[in-house]
């Protein structure tokens, strides 16, 4: 039995090395160089080519190499019998919290504007925004959102959160699915940490931007398809929102000609908010593989109906 590593635009060699370091007896192949497709029972995938899994008749489980699973849920060619799992790892979680905290503080302290001023030898004082006058609202209070909310509270920020079901988080006022408007009305800095599903696609749109408390800043860090890009541009131009920090995009890498690049009100990072560390995830992936082989319930199984 073999493990298959499949990715586009990502070198899977470090993942293979980490898996072998954790268990030298594993048999691992990196797509597309697979000697015997019938031996593959477990695949680890990141941005896989659609339909690729059709080639492996004995596949029983696929794990996303990251937290998001939209790339797997949206592949109809994966048989219903194949279990989909994802990675929930301490560093992946804390890195996301660090990213969001950095983005929030950058916005409140105008750091990105000072970087641009320095390039022009320009001395222009911009006072820090009053953090007590701002509320950060986290959309999605799962593994990443909950930790992020908790960490933001620890540095003295006002934090709210929105999730499908009720959540109790110390110091965070939480809202449920049907309370989106109340959540938005109390939020200036909205952070999207939702999974991409048929219910959350395009959720960051003009109607949502209009409902935010002003001045508003948008941090989009879940998936690119949460954001309606034209609506963001319109909302920035019309001063409906002040500015945005974007880590994820509908098309990645963001095309060179994309209108976002030249916008001073947008801070862009190349989908690096939080990236799985091979050594950390190797242990988790092997544990789930061995559970599968022994017929024990695997961890972090995705609910295909819920899409996350
Ligand atoms: P989880 O599955 O742990 O949490 C998802 C949260 O979203 C839950 O609180 C869930 O609510 C809520 N949610 C889902 N659908 C809805 C809905 N329709 N309405 C309201 N709330 C909803 O995910 P993670 O926290 O682990 O990850 C979130 C996403 O972050 C990933 O799917 C991925 O896309 C993205 N990500 C981005 C990275 C980057 O580098 N930019 C890195 C890692 C992840 P409930 O709990 O009530 O079900
Ligand atoms: C993930 C990601 O889902 O890196 O883990 O986006």
XYZ file of C-alpha atoms and ligand atoms in Angstrom:
362
model
C 0.000 0.000 0.000
C 1.275 3.464 -0.892
C 0.652 7.077 -0.011
C 0.284 9.523 -2.876
C 1.333 13.186 -2.677
C -0.430 15.360 -5.269
C 0.011 19.090 -5.798
C 0.255 21.726 -8.460
C 2.615 24.693 -7.968
C 3.993 23.204 -4.747
C 7.063 21.018 -4.254
C 5.932 17.977 -2.272
C 9.478 16.689 -1.637
C 9.695 18.298 1.855
C 6.396 16.607 2.760
C 7.712 13.250 1.553
C 10.924 13.743 3.543
C 9.016 14.706 6.680
C 6.744 11.658 6.377
C 9.752 9.360 5.930
C 11.560 10.995 8.854
C 8.536 10.238 11.031
C 8.153 6.703 9.648
C 10.916 5.350 7.354
C 8.799 2.304 6.454
C 6.200 4.258 4.529
C 5.860 3.766 0.804
C 5.305 7.217 -0.745
C 4.944 8.383 -4.337
C 4.768 11.901 -5.716
C 2.301 12.495 -8.536
C 2.669 12.118 -11.505
C 5.426 9.519 -11.008
C 3.379 6.647 -9.651
C 4.681 3.143 -10.290
C 1.513 1.183 -9.493
C -1.749 3.197 -9.169
C -3.521 0.184 -7.632
C -1.291 0.400 -4.536
C -2.470 3.926 -3.618
C -4.903 3.916 -0.687
C -4.252 7.335 0.836
C -3.604 10.655 -0.932
C -2.404 13.972 0.458
C -3.441 16.816 -1.823
C -2.970 20.504 -2.428
C -4.520 22.183 -5.490
C -4.679 18.838 -7.254
C -5.560 18.628 -10.951
C -9.272 17.892 -11.228
C -10.106 14.232 -11.920
C -6.590 13.071 -10.977
C -7.953 10.668 -8.353
C -9.837 8.654 -10.960
C -6.559 6.900 -11.690
C -6.421 5.261 -8.245
C -9.095 2.539 -7.927
C -8.190 1.556 -4.330
C -8.096 5.061 -2.843
C -9.847 5.151 0.552
C -8.930 8.515 2.055
C -7.693 11.923 0.891
C -6.299 14.535 3.264
C -5.980 18.180 2.364
C -2.457 19.367 3.094
C -4.040 22.426 4.672
C -7.086 23.452 6.669
C -9.280 24.240 3.661
C -10.960 21.443 1.723
C -12.882 23.313 -0.973
C -10.502 21.946 -3.636
C -11.552 18.416 -2.648
C -15.249 19.060 -2.015
C -15.553 20.655 -5.457
C -14.080 17.652 -7.258
C -17.124 15.553 -8.212
C -14.914 12.795 -9.507
C -13.914 11.776 -5.960
C -16.111 8.769 -5.102
C -18.558 9.149 -2.193
C -16.837 6.221 -0.448
C -13.550 8.139 -0.129
C -13.141 9.847 3.261
C -11.906 13.443 3.143
C -9.876 14.772 6.056
C -7.983 17.983 6.722
C -5.080 19.265 8.761
C -5.608 20.933 12.112
C -2.180 21.829 13.458
C -1.052 24.109 16.306
C 1.353 26.181 14.218
C -1.102 26.552 11.337
C -3.560 27.949 13.871
C -1.157 30.273 15.703
C 0.351 31.550 12.431
C -3.096 32.592 11.255
C -3.725 34.432 14.486
C -0.347 36.209 14.103
C -1.207 37.203 10.539
C -4.577 38.668 11.468
C -3.109 40.476 14.472
C -0.405 41.974 12.255
C -2.992 43.076 9.691
C -5.208 44.660 12.346
C -2.305 46.528 13.977
C -0.955 47.560 10.584
C -4.335 49.108 9.817
C -4.691 50.800 13.201
C -1.102 52.162 13.087
C -1.024 52.917 9.303
C 2.286 51.026 9.021
C 1.942 50.360 5.305
C 1.512 54.091 4.682
C 4.729 54.832 6.607
C 6.612 52.316 4.425
C 5.452 54.179 1.337
C 6.323 57.559 2.887
C 9.848 56.367 3.652
C 10.367 55.495 -0.007
C 9.653 59.184 -0.744
C 11.713 60.580 2.241
C 8.429 61.968 3.538
C 7.874 62.922 7.210
C 4.117 62.986 7.774
C 2.695 62.050 11.163
C -0.433 59.918 11.126
C -1.714 59.241 14.610
C -2.686 55.714 15.587
C -6.389 54.976 15.321
C -8.096 54.615 18.693
C -8.300 50.886 19.273
C -11.120 51.275 21.773
C -13.221 52.840 18.997
C -12.786 49.827 16.729
C -14.305 46.363 16.837
C -12.820 43.395 15.033
C -15.433 40.914 13.832
C -14.309 37.407 12.948
C -16.464 35.514 10.449
C -15.925 31.830 11.212
C -15.125 30.710 14.748
C -13.580 27.330 13.984
C -10.022 26.210 14.679
C -8.491 29.388 13.260
C -11.171 31.962 14.021
C -11.564 31.016 17.676
C -7.817 31.231 18.378
C -7.539 34.505 16.466
C -10.439 36.021 18.402
C -8.961 34.932 21.734
C -5.527 36.365 20.907
C -6.983 39.696 19.778
C -8.864 39.994 23.076
C -5.570 39.413 24.938
C -4.040 42.543 23.373
C -6.951 44.687 24.483
C -9.031 44.831 21.304
C -12.821 44.699 21.072
C -13.722 41.453 19.325
C -16.948 39.945 18.030
C -17.474 36.702 16.131
C -19.997 35.100 13.812
C -20.467 31.376 13.178
C -23.223 29.062 12.023
C -23.831 27.759 15.550
C -23.576 29.445 18.961
C -20.082 29.811 20.386
C -18.894 30.785 23.869
C -15.502 32.511 23.822
C -14.226 34.546 26.787
C -14.355 38.271 26.059
C -15.934 37.825 22.611
C -19.522 38.755 21.800
C -20.691 36.054 19.417
C -23.472 35.926 16.843
C -25.062 32.972 15.057
C -25.865 32.436 11.377
C -29.163 34.371 11.353
C -27.609 37.331 13.206
C -25.242 38.422 10.441
C -26.659 41.948 10.194
C -26.314 42.562 13.944
C -22.758 41.254 13.808
C -21.868 43.544 10.889
C -23.468 46.593 12.486
C -21.125 46.135 15.466
C -17.976 45.515 13.375
C -15.438 47.863 11.726
C -12.657 45.449 10.905
C -14.132 42.304 9.405
C -11.961 39.195 9.140
C -13.152 36.367 6.879
C -12.012 33.037 8.292
C -14.857 30.992 6.856
C -14.394 27.869 4.788
C -15.367 28.265 1.135
C -18.732 26.544 0.628
C -21.768 27.083 -1.565
C -23.206 29.168 1.323
C -20.151 31.363 1.882
C -19.017 31.990 -1.704
C -19.250 35.732 -2.581
C -20.138 36.587 1.016
C -17.807 39.610 1.047
C -19.930 41.728 -1.254
C -21.187 45.306 -1.514
C -24.282 44.676 0.621
C -22.098 43.321 3.410
C -19.617 46.213 3.137
C -22.465 48.741 3.444
C -23.627 47.136 6.706
C -20.261 47.475 8.468
C -19.636 50.156 11.080
C -17.490 52.951 9.612
C -14.594 53.388 9.051
C -14.323 49.796 7.842
C -11.432 47.545 6.920
C -11.748 44.095 5.322
C -9.293 41.266 5.986
C -9.856 38.398 3.558
C -7.877 35.376 4.560
C -10.222 32.398 4.033
C -10.497 31.864 0.285
C -10.453 34.189 -2.722
C -13.953 33.218 -3.799
C -15.427 34.718 -0.634
C -14.744 38.161 -2.084
C -16.603 39.806 -4.960
C -13.614 41.673 -6.361
C -15.538 44.335 -8.334
C -17.580 45.111 -5.208
C -14.411 45.677 -3.219
C -13.071 48.099 -5.812
C -16.381 49.966 -5.916
C -16.623 50.080 -2.107
C -13.085 51.469 -1.826
C -13.651 54.097 -4.511
C -16.964 55.133 -2.979
C -15.431 55.268 0.545
C -17.856 52.637 1.777
C -14.851 50.873 3.176
C -11.537 52.474 4.044
C -9.095 49.765 3.040
C -8.451 46.018 2.833
C -5.848 43.362 3.536
C -6.035 40.406 1.154
C -4.135 37.123 1.394
C -6.313 34.984 -0.883
C -7.590 35.611 -4.394
C -9.957 34.137 -6.953
C -6.966 33.477 -9.157
C -3.634 32.583 -7.549
C -0.983 33.715 -8.210
C -2.733 37.075 -8.586
C -2.225 37.987 -12.274
C 0.283 40.799 -12.874
C -2.376 42.859 -14.624
C -4.914 42.567 -11.793
C -6.379 45.947 -10.712
C -5.743 45.190 -7.025
C -1.975 45.591 -7.423
C -2.063 49.358 -7.971
C -4.527 50.218 -5.250
C -2.917 52.037 -2.326
C -5.849 51.070 -0.103
C -5.171 47.349 -0.528
C -2.405 45.433 1.221
C -1.634 42.217 -0.678
C 0.143 39.095 0.584
C 0.600 35.946 -1.535
C -1.506 33.354 0.365
C 1.033 33.045 3.148
C -1.076 33.824 6.211
C -0.542 30.321 7.495
C 1.240 27.490 5.717
C 1.400 23.851 6.877
C 4.789 22.924 8.275
C 5.773 19.505 6.827
C 7.299 18.172 10.077
C 4.290 19.207 12.110
C 1.702 17.801 9.731
C 3.629 14.554 9.048
C 2.742 13.143 12.472
C -0.934 14.030 12.023
C -1.117 12.566 8.522
C 0.572 9.323 9.547
C -1.680 8.988 12.569
C -4.740 9.254 10.325
C -3.244 6.850 7.766
C -2.640 4.244 10.469
C -6.130 4.777 11.837
C -7.496 4.131 8.358
C -5.452 0.931 8.013
C -6.602 -0.295 11.436
C -10.241 0.609 10.877
C -10.208 3.256 13.652
C -12.171 6.493 13.221
C -9.908 9.066 11.535
C -9.471 12.567 12.930
C -10.742 15.810 11.333
C -13.087 14.138 8.891
C -14.865 16.598 6.633
C -18.662 16.581 6.576
C -19.319 16.433 2.832
C -22.912 17.692 3.192
C -21.798 20.725 5.206
C -18.835 21.154 2.792
C -16.289 21.745 5.597
P -13.230 25.269 10.657
O -13.957 24.291 9.839
O -12.578 24.817 11.913
O -14.204 26.478 11.041
C -15.115 27.028 10.148
C -15.976 28.049 10.882
O -16.814 28.705 9.920
C -16.907 27.422 11.916
O -17.002 28.238 13.046
C -18.261 27.382 11.197
O -19.369 27.484 12.058
C -18.171 28.640 10.356
N -19.065 28.579 9.205
C -19.025 27.711 8.156
N -20.023 27.965 7.295
C -20.724 29.002 7.816
C -21.863 29.716 7.400
N -22.521 29.405 6.267
N -22.305 30.735 8.181
C -21.663 31.045 9.333
N -20.571 30.397 9.780
C -20.105 29.386 9.034
O -12.153 25.951 9.683
P -10.719 26.560 10.062
O -10.902 27.577 11.110
O -9.744 25.463 10.323
O -10.300 27.225 8.672
C -11.109 28.220 8.060
C -10.619 28.485 6.632
O -9.413 29.249 6.648
C -10.223 27.254 5.821
O -11.367 26.621 5.286
C -9.346 27.849 4.734
O -10.124 28.203 3.615
C -8.786 29.114 5.370
N -7.329 29.061 5.555
C -6.551 30.016 4.944
C -5.189 30.002 5.108
C -4.312 31.052 4.515
O -3.073 30.936 4.574
N -4.851 32.100 3.951
C -4.514 28.976 5.928
C -5.419 28.042 6.550
C -6.785 28.095 6.347
P -19.801 26.248 13.032
O -18.641 26.043 13.958
O -20.973 26.763 13.737
O -20.043 25.065 12.142
C -5.085 26.112 4.082
C -4.384 27.158 3.365
O -6.247 25.861 3.822
O -3.144 27.194 3.419
O -4.480 25.521 4.988
O -5.010 28.004 2.719
